[in-house]
PDB file of C-alpha atoms and ligand atoms in Angstrom:
ATOM      1  CA  MET A  13       5.138  -5.820  -1.730  1.00 65.00           C
ATOM      2  CA  PRO A  14       4.424  -2.855   0.355  1.00 73.00           C
ATOM      3  CA  GLU A  15       0.484  -2.314   1.864  1.00 76.00           C
ATOM      4  CA  LEU A  16      -1.276   0.187   3.179  1.00 83.00           C
ATOM      5  CA  PRO A  17       0.188   0.766   6.103  1.00 82.00           C
ATOM      6  CA  GLU A  18       3.927   0.404   4.482  1.00 80.00           C
ATOM      7  CA  VAL A  19       2.193   3.199   1.989  1.00 85.00           C
ATOM      8  CA  GLU A  20       1.064   5.310   5.153  1.00 87.00           C
ATOM      9  CA  VAL A  21       3.892   5.048   7.010  1.00 83.00           C
ATOM     10  CA  VAL A  22       5.784   6.699   3.620  1.00 86.00           C
ATOM     11  CA  ARG A  23       2.945   9.473   3.276  1.00 89.00           C
ATOM     12  CA  ARG A  24       3.494  10.448   6.750  1.00 85.00           C
ATOM     13  CA  GLY A  25       6.833  10.690   6.427  1.00 85.00           C
ATOM     14  CA  LEU A  26       6.835  12.877   2.945  1.00 90.00           C
ATOM     15  CA  GLU A  27       4.405  14.856   4.879  1.00 90.00           C
ATOM     16  CA  ARG A  28       6.673  15.981   7.430  1.00 88.00           C
ATOM     17  CA  TRP A  29       9.936  16.031   5.283  1.00 90.00           C
ATOM     18  CA  VAL A  30       8.945  17.530   1.960  1.00 93.00           C
ATOM     19  CA  ALA A  31       5.883  19.128   1.590  1.00 95.00           C
ATOM     20  CA  HIS A  32       5.056  22.541   1.124  1.00 96.00           C
ATOM     21  CA  ARG A  33       9.115  22.380  -0.279  1.00 97.00           C
ATOM     22  CA  VAL A  34       9.773  23.956  -3.690  1.00 98.00           C
ATOM     23  CA  VAL A  35      11.699  22.104  -6.389  1.00 98.00           C
ATOM     24  CA  ALA A  36      14.847  23.877  -7.072  1.00 98.00           C
ATOM     25  CA  GLU A  37      15.881  20.748  -9.045  1.00 97.00           C
ATOM     26  CA  ALA A  38      14.752  16.968 -10.120  1.00 97.00           C
ATOM     27  CA  GLU A  39      17.258  15.076 -11.627  1.00 97.00           C
ATOM     28  CA  VAL A  40      16.418  11.200 -13.596  1.00 97.00           C
ATOM     29  CA  LEU A  41      19.130   9.078 -12.907  1.00 96.00           C
ATOM     30  CA  HIS A  42      17.482   6.618 -15.084  1.00 95.00           C
ATOM     31  CA  PRO A  43      15.200   6.442 -17.368  1.00 94.00           C
ATOM     32  CA  ARG A  44      12.743   3.391 -16.789  1.00 94.00           C
ATOM     33  CA  ALA A  45      12.297   4.939 -13.247  1.00 95.00           C
ATOM     34  CA  VAL A  46       9.480   7.694 -15.143  1.00 95.00           C
ATOM     35  CA  ARG A  47       8.859   4.483 -17.702  1.00 94.00           C
ATOM     36  CA  ARG A  48       5.167   6.256 -16.983  1.00 93.00           C
ATOM     37  CA  HIS A  49       5.902   9.592 -17.818  1.00 93.00           C
ATOM     38  CA  LEU A  50       5.292   8.987 -21.384  1.00 92.00           C
ATOM     39  CA  ALA A  51       6.402  12.212 -22.281  1.00 93.00           C
ATOM     40  CA  GLY A  52       9.968  11.538 -21.085  1.00 94.00           C
ATOM     41  CA  ALA A  53      12.827  12.818 -18.464  1.00 96.00           C
ATOM     42  CA  ASP A  54      13.041  16.090 -19.592  1.00 97.00           C
ATOM     43  CA  ASP A  55       9.219  16.953 -19.990  1.00 97.00           C
ATOM     44  CA  PHE A  56       9.287  15.035 -16.074  1.00 97.00           C
ATOM     45  CA  THR A  57      12.278  17.321 -14.921  1.00 97.00           C
ATOM     46  CA  HIS A  58      10.719  19.900 -16.343  1.00 97.00           C
ATOM     47  CA  ARG A  59       7.604  20.224 -14.826  1.00 96.00           C
ATOM     48  CA  LEU A  60       8.993  20.071 -10.886  1.00 97.00           C
ATOM     49  CA  LYS A  61      10.935  22.319 -11.182  1.00 97.00           C
ATOM     50  CA  GLY A  62       9.737  25.490  -8.879  1.00 96.00           C
ATOM     51  CA  HIS A  63       7.055  24.247  -8.052  1.00 97.00           C
ATOM     52  CA  ARG A  64       5.713  23.223  -4.432  1.00 97.00           C
ATOM     53  CA  ILE A  65       4.998  20.219  -3.214  1.00 97.00           C
ATOM     54  CA  GLY A  66       1.042  20.055  -1.651  1.00 97.00           C
ATOM     55  CA  THR A  67       0.446  17.624   1.216  1.00 96.00           C
ATOM     56  CA  PRO A  68       1.232  13.917   0.397  1.00 95.00           C
ATOM     57  CA  SER A  69      -1.990  11.632  -0.476  1.00 94.00           C
ATOM     58  CA  ARG A  70      -2.523   8.179  -0.890  1.00 93.00           C
ATOM     59  CA  ARG A  71      -5.743   5.986  -1.378  1.00 92.00           C
ATOM     60  CA  GLY A  72      -5.530   3.001  -0.542  1.00 88.00           C
ATOM     61  CA  LYS A  73      -1.143   1.822  -1.653  1.00 86.00           C
ATOM     62  CA  TYR A  74      -1.362   4.835  -4.199  1.00 90.00           C
ATOM     63  CA  LEU A  75       0.415   7.851  -2.817  1.00 94.00           C
ATOM     64  CA  TRP A  76       0.928  10.906  -4.743  1.00 97.00           C
ATOM     65  CA  LEU A  77       2.327  14.320  -4.483  1.00 97.00           C
ATOM     66  CA  PRO A  78       0.606  17.116  -5.419  1.00 97.00           C
ATOM     67  CA  LEU A  79       1.954  19.944  -8.199  1.00 96.00           C
ATOM     68  CA  GLU A  80       0.497  23.420  -6.515  1.00 94.00           C
ATOM     69  CA  ASP A  81      -0.522  25.759  -9.352  1.00 90.00           C
ATOM     70  CA  THR A  82      -0.827  23.346 -11.810  1.00 93.00           C
ATOM     71  CA  ASP A  83      -3.262  20.508 -12.363  1.00 94.00           C
ATOM     72  CA  GLN A  84      -0.912  17.445 -11.450  1.00 96.00           C
ATOM     73  CA  SER A  85       0.172  15.424  -9.633  1.00 97.00           C
ATOM     74  CA  ILE A  86       3.651  13.468  -9.205  1.00 97.00           C
ATOM     75  CA  LEU A  87       2.369   9.666  -8.174  1.00 97.00           C
ATOM     76  CA  ALA A  88       4.971   7.413  -7.660  1.00 94.00           C
ATOM     77  CA  HIS A  89       4.908   3.821  -8.147  1.00 88.00           C
ATOM     78  CA  LEU A  90       6.822   2.453  -5.213  1.00 84.00           C
ATOM     79  CA  GLY A  91       6.864  -1.512  -6.441  1.00 79.00           C
ATOM     80  CA  MET A  92       8.109  -4.692  -5.223  1.00 75.00           C
ATOM     81  CA  SER A  93      10.830  -2.446  -4.185  1.00 78.00           C
ATOM     82  CA  GLY A  94      10.801   1.067  -4.586  1.00 86.00           C
ATOM     83  CA  GLN A  95      11.561   4.218  -1.794  1.00 87.00           C
ATOM     84  CA  LEU A  96      11.702   7.038  -0.777  1.00 89.00           C
ATOM     85  CA  LEU A  97      14.214   8.346   0.975  1.00 88.00           C
ATOM     86  CA  VAL A  98      14.987  11.904   2.318  1.00 89.00           C
ATOM     87  CA  GLN A  99      18.795  12.370   3.245  1.00 88.00           C
ATOM     88  CA  PRO A 100      20.931  14.997   3.610  1.00 90.00           C
ATOM     89  CA  HIS A 101      22.807  16.369   0.485  1.00 91.00           C
ATOM     90  CA  ALA A 102      25.994  14.990   1.378  1.00 92.00           C
ATOM     91  CA  ALA A 103      24.704  11.340   2.277  1.00 90.00           C
ATOM     92  CA  PRO A 104      26.504   9.120  -0.814  1.00 93.00           C
ATOM     93  CA  GLU A 105      24.694   8.033  -3.204  1.00 94.00           C
ATOM     94  CA  GLU A 106      22.176   4.454  -3.155  1.00 92.00           C
ATOM     95  CA  LYS A 107      23.432   2.281  -4.771  1.00 92.00           C
ATOM     96  CA  HIS A 108      20.261   2.134  -6.989  1.00 93.00           C
ATOM     97  CA  LEU A 109      19.633   5.877  -6.543  1.00 95.00           C
ATOM     98  CA  ARG A 110      17.069   6.336  -9.973  1.00 96.00           C
ATOM     99  CA  ILE A 111      15.559   9.894  -8.642  1.00 97.00           C
ATOM    100  CA  ARG A 112      17.229  13.200  -7.474  1.00 97.00           C
ATOM    101  CA  VAL A 113      14.804  15.694  -6.480  1.00 97.00           C
ATOM    102  CA  ARG A 114      16.152  18.871  -4.306  1.00 97.00           C
ATOM    103  CA  PHE A 115      14.610  21.555  -2.704  1.00 97.00           C
ATOM    104  CA  ALA A 116      14.698  25.484  -3.249  1.00 97.00           C
ATOM    105  CA  ASP A 117      14.683  26.440   0.555  1.00 95.00           C
ATOM    106  CA  GLU A 118      18.459  25.898   3.662  1.00 92.00           C
ATOM    107  CA  VAL A 119      16.974  22.759   4.766  1.00 91.00           C
ATOM    108  CA  ASP A 120      19.779  20.714   4.053  1.00 90.00           C
ATOM    109  CA  THR A 121      17.788  17.140   2.738  1.00 91.00           C
ATOM    110  CA  GLU A 122      16.856  15.847  -0.356  1.00 94.00           C
ATOM    111  CA  LEU A 123      14.100  13.229  -1.626  1.00 94.00           C
ATOM    112  CA  ARG A 124      16.109  10.161  -2.898  1.00 94.00           C
ATOM    113  CA  PHE A 125      13.508   7.193  -4.912  1.00 94.00           C
ATOM    114  CA  VAL A 126      15.403   4.202  -5.210  1.00 92.00           C
ATOM    115  CA  ASP A 127      14.865   0.914  -6.482  1.00 90.00           C
ATOM    116  CA  GLN A 128      17.220  -1.568  -6.822  1.00 86.00           C
ATOM    117  CA  ARG A 129      13.948  -3.848  -9.410  1.00 82.00           C
ATOM    118  CA  THR A 130      13.054  -0.635 -11.130  1.00 80.00           C
ATOM    119  CA  PHE A 131       9.373  -1.747 -11.374  1.00 86.00           C
ATOM    120  CA  GLY A 132       8.505   0.976  -9.136  1.00 88.00           C
ATOM    121  CA  GLY A 133       8.882   4.359 -10.837  1.00 93.00           C
ATOM    122  CA  LEU A 134       7.726   7.822 -10.350  1.00 96.00           C
ATOM    123  CA  SER A 135       5.230   9.932 -12.694  1.00 96.00           C
ATOM    124  CA  LEU A 136       3.529  13.084 -13.393  1.00 96.00           C
ATOM    125  CA  HIS A 137      -0.539  12.692 -14.243  1.00 96.00           C
ATOM    126  CA  ASP A 138      -3.703  15.352 -14.592  1.00 96.00           C
ATOM    127  CA  ASN A 139      -5.723  15.564 -11.192  1.00 97.00           C
ATOM    128  CA  THR A 140      -9.657  14.413 -12.106  1.00 95.00           C
ATOM    129  CA  PRO A 141     -11.989  17.311  -9.879  1.00 93.00           C
ATOM    130  CA  ASP A 142     -11.677  14.740  -6.619  1.00 87.00           C
ATOM    131  CA  GLY A 143      -7.920  15.733  -6.620  1.00 90.00           C
ATOM    132  CA  LEU A 144      -7.160  12.419  -7.419  1.00 93.00           C
ATOM    133  CA  PRO A 145      -4.341  11.513 -10.374  1.00 96.00           C
ATOM    134  CA  ASP A 146      -6.895  10.298 -13.641  1.00 96.00           C
ATOM    135  CA  VAL A 147      -5.168   6.849 -13.803  1.00 94.00           C
ATOM    136  CA  ILE A 148      -5.800   5.888 -10.648  1.00 94.00           C
ATOM    137  CA  ALA A 149      -9.357   7.401 -10.867  1.00 93.00           C
ATOM    138  CA  HIS A 150     -11.398   3.692 -10.653  1.00 92.00           C
ATOM    139  CA  ILE A 151      -9.987   2.621  -7.109  1.00 93.00           C
ATOM    140  CA  ALA A 152     -12.052   2.491  -4.242  1.00 94.00           C
ATOM    141  CA  ARG A 153     -11.442   4.025  -0.844  1.00 94.00           C
ATOM    142  CA  ASP A 154      -9.379   3.036   1.440  1.00 93.00           C
ATOM    143  CA  PRO A 155     -11.087   1.622   4.831  1.00 94.00           C
ATOM    144  CA  LEU A 156      -9.436   3.746   6.749  1.00 92.00           C
ATOM    145  CA  ASP A 157     -10.171   6.748   4.751  1.00 91.00           C
ATOM    146  CA  PRO A 158     -13.648   8.393   6.650  1.00 92.00           C
ATOM    147  CA  LEU A 159     -15.681   8.604   3.330  1.00 93.00           C
ATOM    148  CA  PHE A 160     -15.344   5.255   2.823  1.00 95.00           C
ATOM    149  CA  ASP A 161     -18.759   3.726   2.539  1.00 96.00           C
ATOM    150  CA  ASP A 162     -19.450  -0.192   4.842  1.00 97.00           C
ATOM    151  CA  GLU A 163     -22.898  -0.281   3.708  1.00 97.00           C
ATOM    152  CA  ALA A 164     -22.045  -0.664  -0.066  1.00 96.00           C
ATOM    153  CA  PHE A 165     -19.386  -2.069   0.477  1.00 97.00           C
ATOM    154  CA  HIS A 166     -21.583  -5.117   1.816  1.00 97.00           C
ATOM    155  CA  GLN A 167     -24.587  -4.712  -0.544  1.00 97.00           C
ATOM    156  CA  ALA A 168     -21.243  -4.947  -3.259  1.00 96.00           C
ATOM    157  CA  LEU A 169     -20.149  -8.677  -1.209  1.00 96.00           C
ATOM    158  CA  ARG A 170     -23.730 -10.024  -1.747  1.00 96.00           C
ATOM    159  CA  ARG A 171     -24.155  -9.102  -5.439  1.00 95.00           C
ATOM    160  CA  LYS A 172     -20.432 -10.339  -5.806  1.00 91.00           C
ATOM    161  CA  ARG A 173     -20.576 -14.083  -7.316  1.00 89.00           C
ATOM    162  CA  SER A 174     -16.351 -14.354  -5.202  1.00 95.00           C
ATOM    163  CA  THR A 175     -15.181 -15.183  -2.322  1.00 96.00           C
ATOM    164  CA  ILE A 176     -14.122 -13.370   0.551  1.00 97.00           C
ATOM    165  CA  LYS A 177     -10.347 -13.219  -0.387  1.00 97.00           C
ATOM    166  CA  ARG A 178     -10.683 -12.955  -3.806  1.00 97.00           C
ATOM    167  CA  ALA A 179     -13.069  -9.193  -2.571  1.00 97.00           C
ATOM    168  CA  LEU A 180     -11.007  -7.963  -0.049  1.00 97.00           C
ATOM    169  CA  LEU A 181      -8.359  -8.001  -2.680  1.00 95.00           C
ATOM    170  CA  ASP A 182     -10.519  -6.087  -5.738  1.00 95.00           C
ATOM    171  CA  GLN A 183      -8.854  -2.564  -5.802  1.00 91.00           C
ATOM    172  CA  SER A 184     -12.487  -1.501  -7.448  1.00 92.00           C
ATOM    173  CA  LEU A 185     -14.275  -2.968  -4.068  1.00 95.00           C
ATOM    174  CA  ILE A 186     -11.936  -1.894  -1.053  1.00 96.00           C
ATOM    175  CA  SER A 187      -8.431  -0.863  -1.750  1.00 93.00           C
ATOM    176  CA  GLY A 188      -5.340  -0.626  -0.108  1.00 88.00           C
ATOM    177  CA  VAL A 189      -5.787  -4.408   1.494  1.00 91.00           C
ATOM    178  CA  GLY A 190      -3.042  -6.850   0.304  1.00 88.00           C
ATOM    179  CA  ASN A 191      -2.135 -10.544   0.840  1.00 90.00           C
ATOM    180  CA  ILE A 192      -0.852 -10.556   3.854  1.00 89.00           C
ATOM    181  CA  TYR A 193      -3.298  -8.329   5.051  1.00 90.00           C
ATOM    182  CA  ALA A 194      -6.162 -10.381   3.992  1.00 95.00           C
ATOM    183  CA  ASP A 195      -5.143 -13.330   6.271  1.00 96.00           C
ATOM    184  CA  GLU A 196      -4.561 -11.634   9.296  1.00 96.00           C
ATOM    185  CA  ALA A 197      -8.341 -10.035   8.600  1.00 97.00           C
ATOM    186  CA  LEU A 198      -9.735 -13.224   7.635  1.00 98.00           C
ATOM    187  CA  TRP A 199      -7.677 -15.041  10.776  1.00 98.00           C
ATOM    188  CA  ARG A 200      -9.001 -12.248  13.032  1.00 97.00           C
ATOM    189  CA  ALA A 201     -12.506 -12.967  11.879  1.00 97.00           C
ATOM    190  CA  ARG A 202     -12.752 -16.634  12.201  1.00 98.00           C
ATOM    191  CA  ILE A 203     -13.114 -16.742   8.335  1.00 97.00           C
ATOM    192  CA  HIS A 204     -11.916 -19.124   5.600  1.00 97.00           C
ATOM    193  CA  TYR A 205     -10.597 -16.968   2.663  1.00 97.00           C
ATOM    194  CA  GLU A 206     -12.810 -18.776   0.778  1.00 96.00           C
ATOM    195  CA  ARG A 207     -15.805 -18.236   2.044  1.00 96.00           C
ATOM    196  CA  PRO A 208     -18.309 -17.081  -0.961  1.00 96.00           C
ATOM    197  CA  THR A 209     -19.499 -13.668  -0.313  1.00 96.00           C
ATOM    198  CA  SER A 210     -22.924 -13.765  -1.319  1.00 94.00           C
ATOM    199  CA  GLY A 211     -24.013 -15.598   2.532  1.00 93.00           C
ATOM    200  CA  PHE A 212     -22.225 -12.495   4.382  1.00 96.00           C
ATOM    201  CA  THR A 213     -24.246 -11.052   6.678  1.00 96.00           C
ATOM    202  CA  ARG A 214     -24.559  -7.178   7.581  1.00 97.00           C
ATOM    203  CA  PRO A 215     -22.736  -8.074  11.361  1.00 97.00           C
ATOM    204  CA  ARG A 216     -20.294 -10.859   9.549  1.00 96.00           C
ATOM    205  CA  THR A 217     -19.369  -7.764   7.111  1.00 97.00           C
ATOM    206  CA  ALA A 218     -18.602  -5.435  10.021  1.00 97.00           C
ATOM    207  CA  GLU A 219     -16.948  -7.725  12.019  1.00 97.00           C
ATOM    208  CA  LEU A 220     -14.297  -8.623   9.320  1.00 98.00           C
ATOM    209  CA  LEU A 221     -14.090  -4.739   8.414  1.00 98.00           C
ATOM    210  CA  GLY A 222     -13.349  -3.983  11.836  1.00 98.00           C
ATOM    211  CA  HIS A 223     -10.884  -6.364  11.686  1.00 97.00           C
ATOM    212  CA  VAL A 224      -9.358  -4.282   8.250  1.00 96.00           C
ATOM    213  CA  ARG A 225      -8.796  -1.689  10.428  1.00 95.00           C
ATOM    214  CA  ASP A 226      -7.775  -3.917  13.335  1.00 94.00           C
ATOM    215  CA  VAL A 227      -5.028  -5.384  12.057  1.00 91.00           C
ATOM    216  CA  MET A 228      -3.985  -1.952  10.102  1.00 88.00           C
ATOM    217  CA  ASN A 229      -3.824   0.521  12.315  1.00 89.00           C
ATOM    218  CA  ALA A 230      -1.657  -1.778  14.685  1.00 86.00           C
ATOM    219  CA  ALA A 231       0.827  -2.206  11.754  1.00 82.00           C
ATOM    220  CA  LEU A 232       0.824   1.415  11.253  1.00 82.00           C
ATOM    221  CA  ALA A 233       1.318   2.307  15.055  1.00 79.00           C
ATOM    222  CA  VAL A 234       4.947   0.067  14.471  1.00 75.00           C
ATOM    223  CA  GLY A 235       5.564   1.611  11.260  1.00 67.00           C
ATOM    224  CA  GLY A 236       4.688  -1.068   8.703  1.00 58.00           C
ATOM    225  CA  THR A 237       5.127  -4.837   7.764  1.00 56.00           C
ATOM    226  CA  SER A 238       8.953  -5.410   7.299  1.00 49.00           C
ATOM    227  CA  PHE A 239       8.936  -8.906   5.773  1.00 43.00           C
ATOM    228  CA  ASP A 240      10.988  -8.077   2.663  1.00 45.00           C
ATOM    229  CA  SER A 241      14.343  -6.195   3.820  1.00 43.00           C
ATOM    230  CA  LEU A 242      13.781  -4.388   1.103  1.00 44.00           C
ATOM    231  CA  TYR A 243      10.990  -1.936   2.664  1.00 47.00           C
ATOM    232  CA  VAL A 244      11.929   0.661   4.417  1.00 51.00           C
ATOM    233  CA  ASN A 245       9.963   4.174   5.085  1.00 54.00           C
ATOM    234  CA  VAL A 246      11.178   7.174   4.061  1.00 53.00           C
ATOM    235  CA  ASN A 247      13.737   8.135   6.507  1.00 50.00           C
ATOM    236  CA  GLY A 248      15.246   4.801   6.022  1.00 53.00           C
ATOM    237  CA  GLU A 249      13.882   2.816   9.008  1.00 52.00           C
ATOM    238  CA  SER A 250      12.049  -0.990   8.715  1.00 50.00           C
ATOM    239  CA  GLY A 251       9.102  -1.570  10.182  1.00 54.00           C
ATOM    240  CA  TYR A 252       8.544  -3.780  12.650  1.00 53.00           C
ATOM    241  CA  PHE A 253       4.419  -5.038  12.724  1.00 62.00           C
ATOM    242  CA  ASP A 254       6.230  -8.802  11.301  1.00 63.00           C
ATOM    243  CA  ARG A 255       7.025  -9.859  14.869  1.00 60.00           C
ATOM    244  CA  SER A 256       3.038  -9.630  15.027  1.00 78.00           C
ATOM    245  CA  LEU A 257       1.983 -11.623  12.519  1.00 89.00           C
ATOM    246  CA  ASP A 258      -1.164 -13.942  13.407  1.00 94.00           C
ATOM    247  CA  ALA A 259      -1.133 -16.059  10.298  1.00 95.00           C
ATOM    248  CA  TYR A 260       0.970 -15.282   7.513  1.00 92.00           C
ATOM    249  CA  GLY A 261       4.535 -16.739   7.559  1.00 91.00           C
ATOM    250  CA  ARG A 262       2.931 -19.290  10.390  1.00 94.00           C
ATOM    251  CA  GLU A 263       3.451 -22.373   8.509  1.00 95.00           C
ATOM    252  CA  GLY A 264       3.107 -25.113  10.827  1.00 97.00           C
ATOM    253  CA  LEU A 265       3.240 -23.441  13.249  1.00 96.00           C
ATOM    254  CA  PRO A 266       0.499 -23.418  16.258  1.00 97.00           C
ATOM    255  CA  CYS A 267      -2.910 -20.479  16.159  1.00 98.00           C
ATOM    256  CA  ARG A 268      -2.071 -18.055  18.582  1.00 96.00           C
ATOM    257  CA  ARG A 269      -5.921 -18.707  19.276  1.00 97.00           C
ATOM    258  CA  CYS A 270      -5.805 -22.552  19.722  1.00 98.00           C
ATOM    259  CA  GLY A 271      -2.893 -24.028  19.137  1.00 98.00           C
ATOM    260  CA  THR A 272      -3.672 -26.302  15.880  1.00 98.00           C
ATOM    261  CA  PRO A 273      -0.756 -25.775  13.714  1.00 98.00           C
ATOM    262  CA  MET A 274      -1.939 -23.203  10.876  1.00 98.00           C
ATOM    263  CA  HIS A 275      -1.572 -24.046   7.389  1.00 97.00           C
ATOM    264  CA  ARG A 276      -0.581 -22.235   3.767  1.00 97.00           C
ATOM    265  CA  ARG A 277      -2.601 -23.355   0.241  1.00 96.00           C
ATOM    266  CA  PRO A 278      -1.280 -21.909  -2.970  1.00 95.00           C
ATOM    267  CA  TRP A 279      -3.508 -18.939  -3.572  1.00 94.00           C
ATOM    268  CA  MET A 280      -3.841 -17.555  -6.634  1.00 91.00           C
ATOM    269  CA  ASN A 281      -0.205 -17.330  -7.170  1.00 90.00           C
ATOM    270  CA  ARG A 282       0.101 -16.450  -3.904  1.00 92.00           C
ATOM    271  CA  SER A 283      -0.551 -17.892  -0.732  1.00 94.00           C
ATOM    272  CA  SER A 284      -3.180 -18.172   2.134  1.00 97.00           C
ATOM    273  CA  TYR A 285      -2.520 -18.459   6.079  1.00 97.00           C
ATOM    274  CA  PHE A 286      -5.102 -20.133   8.268  1.00 98.00           C
ATOM    275  CA  CYS A 287      -5.558 -22.147  11.520  1.00 98.00           C
ATOM    276  CA  PRO A 288      -8.473 -25.161   9.676  1.00 97.00           C
ATOM    277  CA  LYS A 289      -9.424 -25.042  12.725  1.00 97.00           C
ATOM    278  CA  CYS A 290     -11.003 -21.298  13.287  1.00 97.00           C
ATOM    279  CA  GLN A 291     -11.603 -21.171   9.799  1.00 97.00           C
ATOM    280  CA  ARG A 292     -13.182 -24.200   8.809  1.00 94.00           C
ATOM    281  CA  VAL A 293     -13.272 -24.344   5.211  1.00 89.00           C
ATOM    282  CA  PRO A 294     -16.735 -23.617   3.382  1.00 85.00           C
ATOM    283  CA  ARG A 295     -19.017 -26.825   3.082  1.00 77.00           C
ATOM    284  CA  VAL A 296     -20.164 -25.118  -0.181  1.00 60.00           C
ATOM    285  CA  SER A 297     -17.568 -23.747  -2.724  1.00 48.00           C
ATOM    286  CA  SER A 298     -18.238 -21.273  -5.059  1.00 46.00           C
TER     287      SER A 298
HETATM  288 ZN1   ZN B  18      -7.067 -21.472  15.619  1.00 78.07          ZN
END
């Protein structure tokens, strides 16, 4: 599942290769890939035709392409295995090619949505006054957004009767932090994932947010994490931040800080990786 850094890498690729190009024709090769566009594949392709793509935007893991001169955007759902590839026209069709967008210019590239498991897809949605697709209006700003409000996040943590990893994954509080980067940031901050949020002090929240941003920026710098070979960025190159992970996937390996073997525990149908020495289990569990 791509997380914020992977999606931002894709967004930057689209900004470079697709923004400001006019759609000549879109082609849907598998109806499941546009199932979230309730009016259907013909309506989807008809509405794209002749419109210029604006600057690709992102909030958390959500990515969209505004259609200029309309109040609509194409929302990309990458799901588990979705890829947006920019390919030369003559490149062979990918086995799981679902949607193809050709542009009305001389540039020899087209946009392809490829998805092996077809959990993802593209859909058109009306924009809110803020320019967000209406279906994601409830998603909070992400920690790399300059308008993210650290103090409001801290107050929300204090009010919530929750535990910290649960809060980090709550998209209405903070978006874009998934399982991997939550474990990484908590390891860096030496905080156990079950620590109750009600006891967080302002400095502790600030320190944790700092680590969340650091780990995301570090992942961005190397093109995102590629723990799953299905994830590739817009040009088909895998990220390789997985080589630098300190917590996620390191069960039984020595903690890079203290040498204690790392633990893995089942957590909400996923796993949490942590160092039992650096990240002490809280005495009072909520
Ligand atoms: Zn440790």
